[in-house]
Amino acid sequence: MKVFVERTGGWRESDASSVRALLDEVGVDAESVLVVRNGSLVAGDASLEPDDEVKVLSVISGG
Amino acid sequence: MECRECGGPAVFDSPALCEEHFLSYVVDTVKATIVERGLIRPGERVCVAASGGKDSVALLDVLSRLGYEVEALAVDEGIEGYRDASLDGLRSFCGSRGIPLRVVSFAEEVGKPLDSMVGGRHPCSVCGVFRRYLLNRYARGYDVLATGHNLDDEAQAVLMNLLKGNAGLLDRTSLRSPPAEGFVPRVKPLAFLPERALRAYTLLRGVDVVYDECPYAPQSLRVGVRDVLNRHESENPGMKRSLVEAGLRGASHTNGDYISCPRCGEPSSGGVCRACALRESIVGGS
């Protein structure tokens, strides 16, 4: 699936089958991000499919 | 994961809630914080310190929904490539909601943008002094100045003050600053909501903000503390709130004595205030 990581501003490919596995792969703490799957916010235990489009949004802003 | 209220699909974990119940949870949490902690009293005029980031946009949205008459005050520090986008978003948001917005800048009020003031100084210290100064000065006339400090900000502040052995600052931990001559009371209605919930709130309300992290942030102790707290919160949910509650219990909720700065008339703990002293050392006397 295609994954956009907001903090780095880059797209990557992943075959992770769950949000948790994807965050481990990207190397970010679940507390510091939100995951949007096909345009909808999903909880941390959501599963992922190969044709999903996923965005990993950073919740950290400011200084 | 199922919504704890209705069993529908959860969009947020900790607490597990569907979209509808999550949005209600955020508004209800802010309302409970304001009422139970005495943050904003009936009839008080509220000025919101706004940056256009997720916290201040969520705060403006929720306070408006709760029926408060709010106005927004923004400070343009002059950080190239950082503040312009969020201020554009803030202007657009405030315009669409009919919320009055005032923007004051370091360049006009202090004499230089932050980028030109740093030179060997710690940028967060310089920024903090002038931000606090301008917010207090331009919030005068309102009953309270509401800031978007969230649970993460507050937990980080408690831990940072402990790490630095700064008992004086820890003592001032409060959700409504105690009365002090010359200061507009500051309130923190978002203090029990983590920043993760606030970004989710802006996303679900359709007022999502541009992601941005201050380019000076990597120089701050706060970033290290933030990462440590996030790691531990994942393993021990509720730890950030416990830290904030401990800070509030430990604070004396008193304020120091202040005089008027002989240069600008703003409150000072003694002699020329920090903002005037810093301005004179950077841009010379006025």
XYZ file of N, CA, C and O in Angstrom, chain A residues 8-58:
204
model
N 7.914 13.593 7.580
C 9.030 13.656 6.639
C 8.576 14.186 5.280
O 9.403 14.509 4.422
N 7.250 14.230 5.104
C 6.707 14.731 3.854
C 6.887 13.773 2.689
O 6.761 14.156 1.531
N 7.165 12.496 2.983
C 7.447 11.553 1.904
C 6.461 10.383 1.831
O 5.808 10.036 2.816
N 6.362 9.808 0.633
C 5.550 8.610 0.410
C 6.452 7.379 0.472
O 7.616 7.443 0.109
N 5.875 6.242 0.903
C 6.632 4.996 0.910
C 5.672 3.844 0.632
O 4.446 4.000 0.726
N 6.231 2.713 0.307
C 5.429 1.500 0.106
C 5.534 0.648 1.367
O 6.579 0.622 2.023
N 4.436 -0.046 1.715
C 4.474 -0.918 2.884
C 3.545 -2.103 2.646
O 2.540 -1.990 1.936
N 3.880 -3.231 3.247
C 2.954 -4.371 3.194
C 2.461 -4.721 4.602
O 2.031 -5.843 4.864
N 2.509 -3.746 5.521
C 2.025 -3.971 6.890
C 0.533 -4.311 6.852
O -0.216 -3.742 6.059
N 0.120 -5.225 7.711
C -1.288 -5.636 7.699
C -2.093 -4.985 8.811
O -3.293 -5.235 8.940
N -1.449 -4.168 9.626
C -2.183 -3.460 10.686
C -1.531 -2.108 10.949
O -0.369 -1.879 10.574
N -2.300 -1.222 11.586
C -1.764 0.094 11.931
C -0.556 -0.059 12.843
O 0.466 0.600 12.672
N -0.673 -0.965 13.815
C 0.443 -1.154 14.763
C 1.722 -1.577 14.042
O 2.799 -1.048 14.306
N 1.571 -2.545 13.118
C 2.746 -3.028 12.375
C 3.330 -1.898 11.524
O 4.553 -1.764 11.411
N 2.455 -1.078 10.949
C 2.933 0.030 10.112
C 3.728 1.034 10.949
O 4.796 1.493 10.541
N 3.215 1.359 12.146
C 3.910 2.348 12.991
C 5.255 1.807 13.457
O 6.237 2.552 13.546
N 5.317 0.496 13.732
C 6.611 -0.120 14.088
C 7.593 0.010 12.925
O 8.764 0.334 13.096
N 7.061 -0.238 11.730
C 7.900 -0.187 10.527
C 8.428 1.232 10.276
O 9.593 1.425 9.943
N 7.518 2.223 10.480
C 7.911 3.621 10.244
C 8.811 4.120 11.382
O 9.617 5.038 11.198
N 8.643 3.489 12.556
C 9.484 3.875 13.696
C 8.975 5.086 14.441
O 9.760 5.934 14.876
N 7.652 5.184 14.577
C 7.074 6.295 15.344
C 6.227 5.749 16.485
O 5.653 4.657 16.394
N 6.143 6.523 17.557
C 5.345 6.147 18.709
C 3.870 6.438 18.414
O 3.547 7.491 17.854
N 2.987 5.509 18.780
C 1.556 5.693 18.506
C 1.003 6.963 19.155
O 0.029 7.543 18.673
N 1.620 7.410 20.240
C 1.168 8.622 20.939
C 1.414 9.885 20.131
O 0.835 10.925 20.414
N 2.320 9.805 19.154
C 2.712 11.026 18.453
C 2.091 11.146 17.058
O 2.417 12.083 16.331
N 1.227 10.198 16.698
C 0.635 10.240 15.351
C -0.850 9.856 15.354
O -1.354 9.274 16.316
N -1.511 10.185 14.245
C -2.855 9.683 13.937
C -2.738 8.975 12.590
O -1.906 9.344 11.769
N -3.590 7.975 12.370
C -3.541 7.266 11.098
C -4.882 7.425 10.374
O -5.948 7.196 10.950
N -4.785 7.870 9.133
C -5.964 8.049 8.284
C -5.900 7.005 7.170
O -4.916 6.942 6.427
N -6.931 6.154 7.085
C -6.982 5.100 6.070
C -8.085 5.435 5.076
O -9.245 5.566 5.457
N -7.706 5.597 3.830
C -8.668 5.944 2.769
C -9.547 7.137 3.167
O -10.762 7.128 2.976
N -8.923 8.124 3.768
C -9.623 9.368 4.094
C -10.334 9.388 5.439
O -10.917 10.414 5.806
N -10.301 8.267 6.175
C -10.995 8.231 7.465
C -10.031 7.910 8.593
O -9.186 7.009 8.460
N -10.218 8.613 9.706
C -9.393 8.358 10.888
C -9.699 6.959 11.424
O -10.862 6.568 11.497
N -8.656 6.206 11.785
C -8.880 4.860 12.331
C -8.109 4.681 13.644
O -7.090 5.341 13.883
N -8.606 3.775 14.476
C -7.976 3.501 15.769
C -6.739 2.617 15.558
O -6.509 2.061 14.480
N -5.968 2.481 16.637
C -4.671 1.810 16.558
C -4.723 0.335 16.227
O -3.718 -0.243 15.786
N -5.867 -0.327 16.420
C -5.926 -1.760 16.146
C -6.503 -2.067 14.758
O -6.781 -3.225 14.437
N -6.685 -1.031 13.931
C -7.299 -1.229 12.608
C -6.382 -2.070 11.710
O -5.158 -2.019 11.821
N -7.009 -2.837 10.821
C -6.227 -3.631 9.871
C -6.026 -2.827 8.584
O -6.750 -1.863 8.322
N -5.059 -3.225 7.801
C -4.749 -2.531 6.553
C -4.734 -3.535 5.409
O -4.340 -4.690 5.588
N -5.167 -3.083 4.234
C -5.215 -3.925 3.036
C -4.224 -3.376 2.003
O -3.926 -2.177 2.001
N -3.764 -4.244 1.092
C -2.752 -3.810 0.115
C -3.176 -2.618 -0.748
O -2.328 -1.829 -1.171
N -4.485 -2.468 -1.007
C -4.889 -1.345 -1.872
C -5.332 -0.115 -1.082
O -5.868 0.834 -1.642
N -5.098 -0.109 0.224
C -5.417 1.080 1.034
C -4.427 2.205 0.735
O -3.272 1.957 0.374
N -4.914 3.439 0.927
C -4.008 4.585 0.938
C -3.998 5.121 2.364
O -5.057 5.409 2.929
N -2.819 5.208 2.938
C -2.708 5.519 4.368
C -1.875 6.780 4.577
O -0.865 6.988 3.894
N -2.334 7.601 5.519
C -1.539 8.779 5.910
C -1.215 8.683 7.396
O -2.104 8.407 8.206
N 0.041 8.897 7.721
C 0.480 8.925 9.115
C 0.700 10.399 9.464
O 1.660 11.019 9.006
N -0.255 10.964 10.229
C -0.213 12.405 10.533
C 0.454 12.644 11.873
O 0.179 11.946 12.860
N 1.293 13.632 11.919
C 1.963 13.965 13.184
C 1.044 14.807 14.046
O 0.346 15.692 13.543
